[in-house]
Short mmCIF file of C-alpha atoms in Angstrom, two decimals:
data_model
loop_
_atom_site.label_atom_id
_atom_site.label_comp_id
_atom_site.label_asym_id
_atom_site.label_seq_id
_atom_site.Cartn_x
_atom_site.Cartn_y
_atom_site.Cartn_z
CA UNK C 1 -52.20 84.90 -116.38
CA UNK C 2 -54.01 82.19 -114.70
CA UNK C 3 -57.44 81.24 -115.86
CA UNK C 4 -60.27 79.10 -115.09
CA UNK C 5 -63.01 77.50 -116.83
CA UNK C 6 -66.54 77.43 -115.34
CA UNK C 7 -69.73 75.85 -116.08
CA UNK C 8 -72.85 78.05 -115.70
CA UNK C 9 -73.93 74.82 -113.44
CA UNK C 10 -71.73 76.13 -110.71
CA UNK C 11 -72.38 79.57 -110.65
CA UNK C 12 -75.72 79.27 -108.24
CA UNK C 13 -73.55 77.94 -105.26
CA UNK C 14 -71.27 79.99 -105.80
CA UNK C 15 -73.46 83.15 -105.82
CA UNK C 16 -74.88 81.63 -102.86
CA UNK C 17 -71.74 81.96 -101.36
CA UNK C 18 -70.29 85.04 -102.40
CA UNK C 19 -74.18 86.84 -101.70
CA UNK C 20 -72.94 85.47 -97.35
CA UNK C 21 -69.93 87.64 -96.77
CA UNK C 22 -71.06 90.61 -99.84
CA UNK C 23 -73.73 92.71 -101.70
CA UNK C 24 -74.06 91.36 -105.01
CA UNK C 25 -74.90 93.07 -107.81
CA UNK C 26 -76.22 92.08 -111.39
CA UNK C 27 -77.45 92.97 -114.33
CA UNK C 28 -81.29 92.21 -115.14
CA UNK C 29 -83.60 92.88 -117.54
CA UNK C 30 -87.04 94.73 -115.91
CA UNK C 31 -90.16 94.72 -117.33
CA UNK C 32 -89.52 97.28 -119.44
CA UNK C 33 -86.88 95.87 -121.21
CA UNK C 34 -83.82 98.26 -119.71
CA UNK C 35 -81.44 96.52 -117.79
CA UNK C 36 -79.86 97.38 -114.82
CA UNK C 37 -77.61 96.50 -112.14
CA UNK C 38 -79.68 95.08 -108.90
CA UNK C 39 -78.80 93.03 -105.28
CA UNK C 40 -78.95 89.64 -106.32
CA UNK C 41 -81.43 86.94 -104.86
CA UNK C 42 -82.03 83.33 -105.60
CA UNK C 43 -84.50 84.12 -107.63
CA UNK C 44 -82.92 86.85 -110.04
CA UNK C 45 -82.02 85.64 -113.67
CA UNK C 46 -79.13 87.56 -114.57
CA UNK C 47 -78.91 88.86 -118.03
CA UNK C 48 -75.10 87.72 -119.41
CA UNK C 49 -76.34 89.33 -122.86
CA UNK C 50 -76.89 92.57 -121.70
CA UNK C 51 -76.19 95.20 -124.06
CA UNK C 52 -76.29 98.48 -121.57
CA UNK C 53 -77.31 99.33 -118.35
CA UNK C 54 -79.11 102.06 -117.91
CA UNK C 55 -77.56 103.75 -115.10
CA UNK C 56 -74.33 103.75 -114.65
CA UNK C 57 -72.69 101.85 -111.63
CA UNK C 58 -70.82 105.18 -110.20
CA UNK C 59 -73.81 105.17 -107.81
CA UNK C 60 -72.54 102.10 -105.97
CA UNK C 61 -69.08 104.69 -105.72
CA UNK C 62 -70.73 107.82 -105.19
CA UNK C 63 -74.04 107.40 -104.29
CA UNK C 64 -76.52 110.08 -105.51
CA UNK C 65 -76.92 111.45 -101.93
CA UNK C 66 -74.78 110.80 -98.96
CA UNK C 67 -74.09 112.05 -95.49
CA UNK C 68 -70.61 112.78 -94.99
CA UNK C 69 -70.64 114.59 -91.61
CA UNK C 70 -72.36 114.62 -88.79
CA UNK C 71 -71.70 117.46 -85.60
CA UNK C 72 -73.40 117.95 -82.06
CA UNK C 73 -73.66 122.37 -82.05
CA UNK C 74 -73.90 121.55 -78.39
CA UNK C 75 -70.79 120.04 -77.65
CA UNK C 76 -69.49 121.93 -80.97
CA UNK C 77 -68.19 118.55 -82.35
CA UNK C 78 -68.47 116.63 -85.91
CA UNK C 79 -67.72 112.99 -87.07
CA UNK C 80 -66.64 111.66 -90.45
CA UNK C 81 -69.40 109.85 -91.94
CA UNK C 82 -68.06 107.17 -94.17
CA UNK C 83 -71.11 104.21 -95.37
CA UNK C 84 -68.53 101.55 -97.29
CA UNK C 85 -70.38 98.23 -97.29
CA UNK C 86 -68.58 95.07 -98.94
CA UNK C 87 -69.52 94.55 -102.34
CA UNK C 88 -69.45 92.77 -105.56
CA UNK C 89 -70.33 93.95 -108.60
CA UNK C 90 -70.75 90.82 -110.77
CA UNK C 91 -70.90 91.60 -114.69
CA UNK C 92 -69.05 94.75 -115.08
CA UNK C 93 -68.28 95.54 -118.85
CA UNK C 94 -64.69 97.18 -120.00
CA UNK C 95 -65.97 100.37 -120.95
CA UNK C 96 -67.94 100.21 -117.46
CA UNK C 97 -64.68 99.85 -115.97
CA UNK C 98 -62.56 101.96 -117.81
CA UNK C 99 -65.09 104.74 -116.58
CA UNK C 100 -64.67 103.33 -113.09
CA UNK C 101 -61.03 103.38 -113.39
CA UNK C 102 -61.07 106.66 -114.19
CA UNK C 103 -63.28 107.73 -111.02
CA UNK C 104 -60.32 106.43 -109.15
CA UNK C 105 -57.52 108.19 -110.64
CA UNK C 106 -59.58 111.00 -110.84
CA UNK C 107 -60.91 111.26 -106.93
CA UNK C 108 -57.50 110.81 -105.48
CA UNK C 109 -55.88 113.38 -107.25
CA UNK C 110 -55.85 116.64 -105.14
CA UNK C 111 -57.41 116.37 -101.87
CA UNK C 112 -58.65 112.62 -101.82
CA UNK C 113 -62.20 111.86 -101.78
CA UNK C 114 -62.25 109.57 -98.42
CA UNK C 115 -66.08 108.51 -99.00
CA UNK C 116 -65.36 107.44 -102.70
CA UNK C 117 -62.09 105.56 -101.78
CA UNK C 118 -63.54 103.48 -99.09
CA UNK C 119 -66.07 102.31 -101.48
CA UNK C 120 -63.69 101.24 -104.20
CA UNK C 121 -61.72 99.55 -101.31
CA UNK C 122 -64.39 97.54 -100.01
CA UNK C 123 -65.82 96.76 -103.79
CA UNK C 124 -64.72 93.45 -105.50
CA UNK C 125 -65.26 93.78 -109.71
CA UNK C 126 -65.73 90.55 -111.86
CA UNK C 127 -65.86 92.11 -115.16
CA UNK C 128 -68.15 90.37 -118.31
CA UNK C 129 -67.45 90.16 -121.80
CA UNK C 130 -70.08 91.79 -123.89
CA UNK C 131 -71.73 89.50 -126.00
CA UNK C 132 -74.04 92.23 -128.06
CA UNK C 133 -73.58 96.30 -128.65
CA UNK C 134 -76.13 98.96 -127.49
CA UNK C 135 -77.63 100.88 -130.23
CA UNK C 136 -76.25 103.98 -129.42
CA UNK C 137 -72.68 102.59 -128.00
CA UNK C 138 -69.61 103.47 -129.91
CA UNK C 139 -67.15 102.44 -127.19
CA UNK C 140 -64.71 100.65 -129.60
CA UNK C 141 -64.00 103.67 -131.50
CA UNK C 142 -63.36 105.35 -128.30
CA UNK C 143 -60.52 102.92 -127.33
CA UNK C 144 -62.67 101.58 -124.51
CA UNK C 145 -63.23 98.18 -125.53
CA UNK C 146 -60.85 96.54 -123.48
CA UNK C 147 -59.53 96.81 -119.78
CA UNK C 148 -56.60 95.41 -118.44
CA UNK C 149 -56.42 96.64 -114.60
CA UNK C 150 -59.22 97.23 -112.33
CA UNK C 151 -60.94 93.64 -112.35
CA UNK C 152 -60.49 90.62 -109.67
CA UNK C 153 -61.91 88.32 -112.15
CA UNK C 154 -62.91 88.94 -116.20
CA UNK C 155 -65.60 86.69 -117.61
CA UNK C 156 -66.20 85.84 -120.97
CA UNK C 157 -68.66 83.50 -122.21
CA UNK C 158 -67.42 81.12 -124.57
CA UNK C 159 -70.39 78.50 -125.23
CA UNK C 160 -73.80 78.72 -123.80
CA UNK C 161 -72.76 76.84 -120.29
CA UNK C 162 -69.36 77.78 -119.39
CA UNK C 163 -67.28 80.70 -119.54
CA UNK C 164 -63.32 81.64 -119.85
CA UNK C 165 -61.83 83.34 -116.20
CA UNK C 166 -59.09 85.18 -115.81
CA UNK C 167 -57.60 86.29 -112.54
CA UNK C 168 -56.97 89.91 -111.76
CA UNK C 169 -56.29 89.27 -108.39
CA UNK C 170 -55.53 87.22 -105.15
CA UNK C 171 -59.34 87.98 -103.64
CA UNK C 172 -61.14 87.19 -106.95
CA UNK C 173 -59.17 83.90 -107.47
CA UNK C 174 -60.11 82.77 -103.73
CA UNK C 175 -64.06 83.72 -104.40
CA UNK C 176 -63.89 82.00 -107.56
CA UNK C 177 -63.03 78.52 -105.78
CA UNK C 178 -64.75 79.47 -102.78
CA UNK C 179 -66.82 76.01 -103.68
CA UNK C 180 -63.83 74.29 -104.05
CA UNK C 181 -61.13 73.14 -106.95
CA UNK C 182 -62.56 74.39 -110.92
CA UNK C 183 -60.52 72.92 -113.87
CA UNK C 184 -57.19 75.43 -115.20
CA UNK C 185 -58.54 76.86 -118.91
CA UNK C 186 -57.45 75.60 -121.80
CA UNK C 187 -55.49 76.72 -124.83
CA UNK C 188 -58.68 75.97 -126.64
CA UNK C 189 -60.52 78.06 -124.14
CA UNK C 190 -57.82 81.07 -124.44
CA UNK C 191 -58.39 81.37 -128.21
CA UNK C 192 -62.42 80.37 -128.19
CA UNK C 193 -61.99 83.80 -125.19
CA UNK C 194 -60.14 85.84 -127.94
CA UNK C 195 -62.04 85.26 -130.98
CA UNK C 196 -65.03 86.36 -128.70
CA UNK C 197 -63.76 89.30 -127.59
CA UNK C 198 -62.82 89.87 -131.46
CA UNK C 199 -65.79 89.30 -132.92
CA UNK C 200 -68.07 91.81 -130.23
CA UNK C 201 -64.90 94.43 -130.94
CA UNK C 202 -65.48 94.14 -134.81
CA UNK C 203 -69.58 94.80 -133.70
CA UNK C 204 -69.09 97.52 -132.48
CA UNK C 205 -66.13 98.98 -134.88
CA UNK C 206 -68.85 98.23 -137.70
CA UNK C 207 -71.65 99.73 -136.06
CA UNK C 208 -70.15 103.43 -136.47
CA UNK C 209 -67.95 105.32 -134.33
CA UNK C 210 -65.77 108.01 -134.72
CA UNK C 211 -64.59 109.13 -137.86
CA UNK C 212 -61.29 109.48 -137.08
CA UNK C 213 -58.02 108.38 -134.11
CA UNK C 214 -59.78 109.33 -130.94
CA UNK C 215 -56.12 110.55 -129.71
CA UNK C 216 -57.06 113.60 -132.08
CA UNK C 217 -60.03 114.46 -130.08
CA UNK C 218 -58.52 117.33 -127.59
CA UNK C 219 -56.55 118.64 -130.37
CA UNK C 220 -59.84 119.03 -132.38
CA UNK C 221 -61.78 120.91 -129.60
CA UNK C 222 -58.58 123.52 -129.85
CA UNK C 223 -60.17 124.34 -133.10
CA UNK C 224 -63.59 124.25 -132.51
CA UNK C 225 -64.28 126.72 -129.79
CA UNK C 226 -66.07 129.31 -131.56
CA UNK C 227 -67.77 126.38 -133.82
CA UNK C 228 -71.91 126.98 -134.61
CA UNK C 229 -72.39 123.59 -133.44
CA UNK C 230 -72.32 124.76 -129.88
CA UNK C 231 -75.64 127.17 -130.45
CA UNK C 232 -76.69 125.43 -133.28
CA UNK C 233 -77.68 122.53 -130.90
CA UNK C 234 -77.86 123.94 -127.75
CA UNK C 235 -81.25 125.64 -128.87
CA UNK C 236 -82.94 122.44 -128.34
CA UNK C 237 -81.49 122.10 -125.04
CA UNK C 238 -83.75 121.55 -122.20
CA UNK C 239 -81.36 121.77 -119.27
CA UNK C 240 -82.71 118.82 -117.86
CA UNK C 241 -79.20 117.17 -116.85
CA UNK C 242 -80.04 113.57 -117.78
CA UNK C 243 -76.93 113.33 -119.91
CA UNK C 244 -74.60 114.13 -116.76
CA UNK C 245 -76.69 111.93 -115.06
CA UNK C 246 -76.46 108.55 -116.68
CA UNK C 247 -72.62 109.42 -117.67
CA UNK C 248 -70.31 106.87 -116.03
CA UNK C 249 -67.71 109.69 -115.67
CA UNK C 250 -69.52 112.22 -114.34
CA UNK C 251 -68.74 112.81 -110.68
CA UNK C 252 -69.75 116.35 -109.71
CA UNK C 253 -71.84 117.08 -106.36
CA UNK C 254 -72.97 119.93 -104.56
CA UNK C 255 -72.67 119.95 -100.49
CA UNK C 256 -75.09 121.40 -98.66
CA UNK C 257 -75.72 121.18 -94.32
CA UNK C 258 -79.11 120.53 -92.39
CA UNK C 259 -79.66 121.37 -88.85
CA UNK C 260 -82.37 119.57 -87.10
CA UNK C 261 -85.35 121.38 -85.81
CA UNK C 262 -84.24 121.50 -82.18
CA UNK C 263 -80.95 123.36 -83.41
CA UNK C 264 -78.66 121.26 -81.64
CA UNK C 265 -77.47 118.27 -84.39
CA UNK C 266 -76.77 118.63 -87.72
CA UNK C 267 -75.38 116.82 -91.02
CA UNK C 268 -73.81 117.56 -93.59
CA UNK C 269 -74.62 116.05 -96.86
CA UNK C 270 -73.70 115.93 -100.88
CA UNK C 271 -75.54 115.03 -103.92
CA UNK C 272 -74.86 114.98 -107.65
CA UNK C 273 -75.04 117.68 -109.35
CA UNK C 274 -74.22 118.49 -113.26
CA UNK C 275 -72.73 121.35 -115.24
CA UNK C 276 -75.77 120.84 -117.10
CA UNK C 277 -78.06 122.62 -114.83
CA UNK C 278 -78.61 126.43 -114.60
CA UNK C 279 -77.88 126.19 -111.10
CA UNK C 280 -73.82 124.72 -111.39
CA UNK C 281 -72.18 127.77 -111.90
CA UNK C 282 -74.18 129.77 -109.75
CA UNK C 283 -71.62 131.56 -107.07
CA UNK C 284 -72.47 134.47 -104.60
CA UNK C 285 -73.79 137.50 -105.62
CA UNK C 286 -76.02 135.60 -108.10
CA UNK C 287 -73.43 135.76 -110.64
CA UNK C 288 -73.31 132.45 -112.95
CA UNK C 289 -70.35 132.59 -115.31
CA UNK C 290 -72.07 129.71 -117.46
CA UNK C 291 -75.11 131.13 -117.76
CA UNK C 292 -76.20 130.17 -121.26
CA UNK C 293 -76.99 126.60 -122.51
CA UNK C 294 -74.33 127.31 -125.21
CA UNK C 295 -71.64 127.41 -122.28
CA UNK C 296 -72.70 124.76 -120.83
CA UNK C 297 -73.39 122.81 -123.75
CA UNK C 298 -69.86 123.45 -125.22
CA UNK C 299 -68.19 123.08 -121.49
CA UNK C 300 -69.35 119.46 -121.58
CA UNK C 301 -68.02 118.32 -124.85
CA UNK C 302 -64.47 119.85 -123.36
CA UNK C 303 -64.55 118.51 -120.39
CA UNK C 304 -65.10 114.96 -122.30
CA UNK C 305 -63.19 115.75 -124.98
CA UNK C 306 -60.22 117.68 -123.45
CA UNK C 307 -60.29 118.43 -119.94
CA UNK C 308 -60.22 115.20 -118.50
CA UNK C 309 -57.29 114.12 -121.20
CA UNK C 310 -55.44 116.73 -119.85
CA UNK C 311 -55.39 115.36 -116.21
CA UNK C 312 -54.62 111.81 -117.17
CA UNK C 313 -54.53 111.07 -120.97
CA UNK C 314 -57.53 109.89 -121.46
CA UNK C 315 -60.90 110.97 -122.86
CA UNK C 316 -63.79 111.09 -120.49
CA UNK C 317 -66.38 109.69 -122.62
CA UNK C 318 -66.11 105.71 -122.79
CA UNK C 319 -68.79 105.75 -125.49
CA UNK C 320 -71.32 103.60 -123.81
CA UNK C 321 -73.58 105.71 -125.51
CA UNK C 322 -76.22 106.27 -122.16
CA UNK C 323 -76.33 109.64 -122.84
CA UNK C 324 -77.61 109.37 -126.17
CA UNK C 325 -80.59 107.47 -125.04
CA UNK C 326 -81.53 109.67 -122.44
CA UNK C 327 -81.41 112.85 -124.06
CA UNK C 328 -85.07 113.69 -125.22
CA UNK C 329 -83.94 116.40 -127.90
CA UNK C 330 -81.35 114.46 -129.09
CA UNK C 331 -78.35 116.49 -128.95
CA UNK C 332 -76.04 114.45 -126.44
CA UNK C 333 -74.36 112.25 -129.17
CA UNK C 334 -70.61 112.56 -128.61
CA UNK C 335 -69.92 110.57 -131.56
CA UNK C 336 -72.08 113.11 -133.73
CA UNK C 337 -70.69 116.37 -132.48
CA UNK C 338 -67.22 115.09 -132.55
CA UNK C 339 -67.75 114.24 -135.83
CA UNK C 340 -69.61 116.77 -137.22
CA UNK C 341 -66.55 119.11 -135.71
CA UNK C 342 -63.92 116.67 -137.43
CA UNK C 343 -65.82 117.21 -141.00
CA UNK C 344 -65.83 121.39 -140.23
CA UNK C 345 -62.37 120.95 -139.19
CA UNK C 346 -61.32 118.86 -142.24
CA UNK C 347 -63.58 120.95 -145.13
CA UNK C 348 -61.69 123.57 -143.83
CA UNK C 349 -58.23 122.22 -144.72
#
């Protein structure tokens, strides 16, 4: 694979650059302290040690509202609406991606998602190295903690000015040296890359994960459908939808239509939604067939656990740990009711 080495000296021009034909995105720290992903400007100091972004980046993907048709009841026509500007997401971390990565496998299965696709097509990804783990991130357990597809450049930082590149693809390669020629990476680089992406690995593995081969994990909600933990925690469970929210594979929305007042154009529009809410499985004839928090509760530890494994072998929590943070009653901790169900599961043996 061919790599680069570049000096944090360069990076300005080439932002400059890159920011003329794309959005760019990057991570910054607000006042606050969070950090988040935001268009970059001259004057933005990107945070490289970010642990966590807030919000996940499926919003620059699937936005959290979007028109997607538009029709004339006049002339009784409608047009596609399809918003895809060219962009770069600059800082992208592997479980990040895996999550994005599984948006696309996910959205083109079936009838393909048109609005999503155009997105990713128009979206260039340099992914970033974490240097430091989030408290409540367990994404190495989870398998997550490396990525090898979905990037057009991967960036790790291997002193304090100059950072390891590999190339994931022909477009990332030509923005990398849109400023002209950058030295080939060293062995020395290759292994001072590794050892990094060791030593943040090992970080994470020691901070606590799960207690046992994630690969297990659909296998162990076969067991556990009737377990108390379901209405043990979902007492405490305000229905607020923040952990759907701030998931990074979370990609449900509702569709609704809007005619303006004169009756004669009209849109049609979706926004997220989240099996989290009362209102999700809400059908006609005000039936709702997950009308307890204990469904729903339960539904969305399957769906990460099992559901999503079952459509492509994977589980749908990356273990970035967002949900954890956001959750006021703190009872969205993957890692804690997978683990808690392992230890039933195992006592019980």
């Amino acid at each position: 694979m061919t790599a680069y080495t570049v000096s944090m000296e360069h990076i300005p021009g080439l932002l400059e650059k890159w920011a003329g034909e794309l959005d760019v995105h990057v991570p910054e720290q607000d006042p606050d302290g969070f950090y988040n992903f935001i268009a970059w400007t001259p004057e933005t100091e990107i945070a490289w040690d970010y642990d966590l972004a807030y919000n996940s980046l499926k919003r620059f993907f699937l936005p959290p509202k979007e028109d997607t048709l538009s029709f004339d009841m006049e002339t009784m026509r409608a047009e596609p609406v399809v918003d895809a500007p060219k962009q770069l997401l600059f800082g992208v971390h592997p479980y990040d991606l895996r999550a994005i990565n599984q948006l696309d496998q996910l959205l083109e299965m079936g009838e393909p998602d048109v609005n999503y696709l155009a997105r990713r097509q128009n979206t260039v990804i340099f992914a970033l190295e974490p240097s430091r783990v989030a408290p409540t991130s367990f994404w190495a357990s989870m398998g997550y903690d490396r990525v090898d597809l979905g990037y057009d450049l991967y960036w790790t930082r291997i002193s304090p000015s100059s950072f390891y590149v590999e190339v994931g693809s022909t477009a990332g390669e030509e923005l990398l040296l849109a400023a002209g020629a950058l030295p080939q990476a060293t062995g020395m680089e290759r292994e001072a890359a590794k050892r990094e992406r060791l030593r943040v690995r090992a970080r994470s593995i020691k901070q606590g994960g799960l207690k046992y081969p994630w690969q297990e994990t659909p296998r162990l909600l076969d067991k556990s459908w009737e377990s108390p933990i379901w209405r043990n925690n979902s007492k405490y469970c305000l229905s607020c939808g923040s952990c759907v929210t701030v998931c990074p594979t979370c990609y449900c929305f509702d569709v609704r239509e809007e005619v303006d007042v004169d009756l004669k154009k009209g849109k049609r529009f979706r926004e997220w939604d989240g099996c989290m809410l009362p209102s999700f499985a809400l059908v006609a004839g005000d039936h709702n067939f997950r009308e307890h928090a204990m469904e729903r509760y339960r539904h969305r530890y399957f769906r990460k656990g099992k559901y999503i494994y079952d459509k492509i072998g994977e589980l749908g929590c990356v273990g970035c740990g967002r949900c954890v943070r956001a959750c006021t009653s703190r009872i969205a901790n993957p890692k804690a009711v997978y683990n808690e169900l392992w230890e039933a599961t195992y006592d019980e043996a």
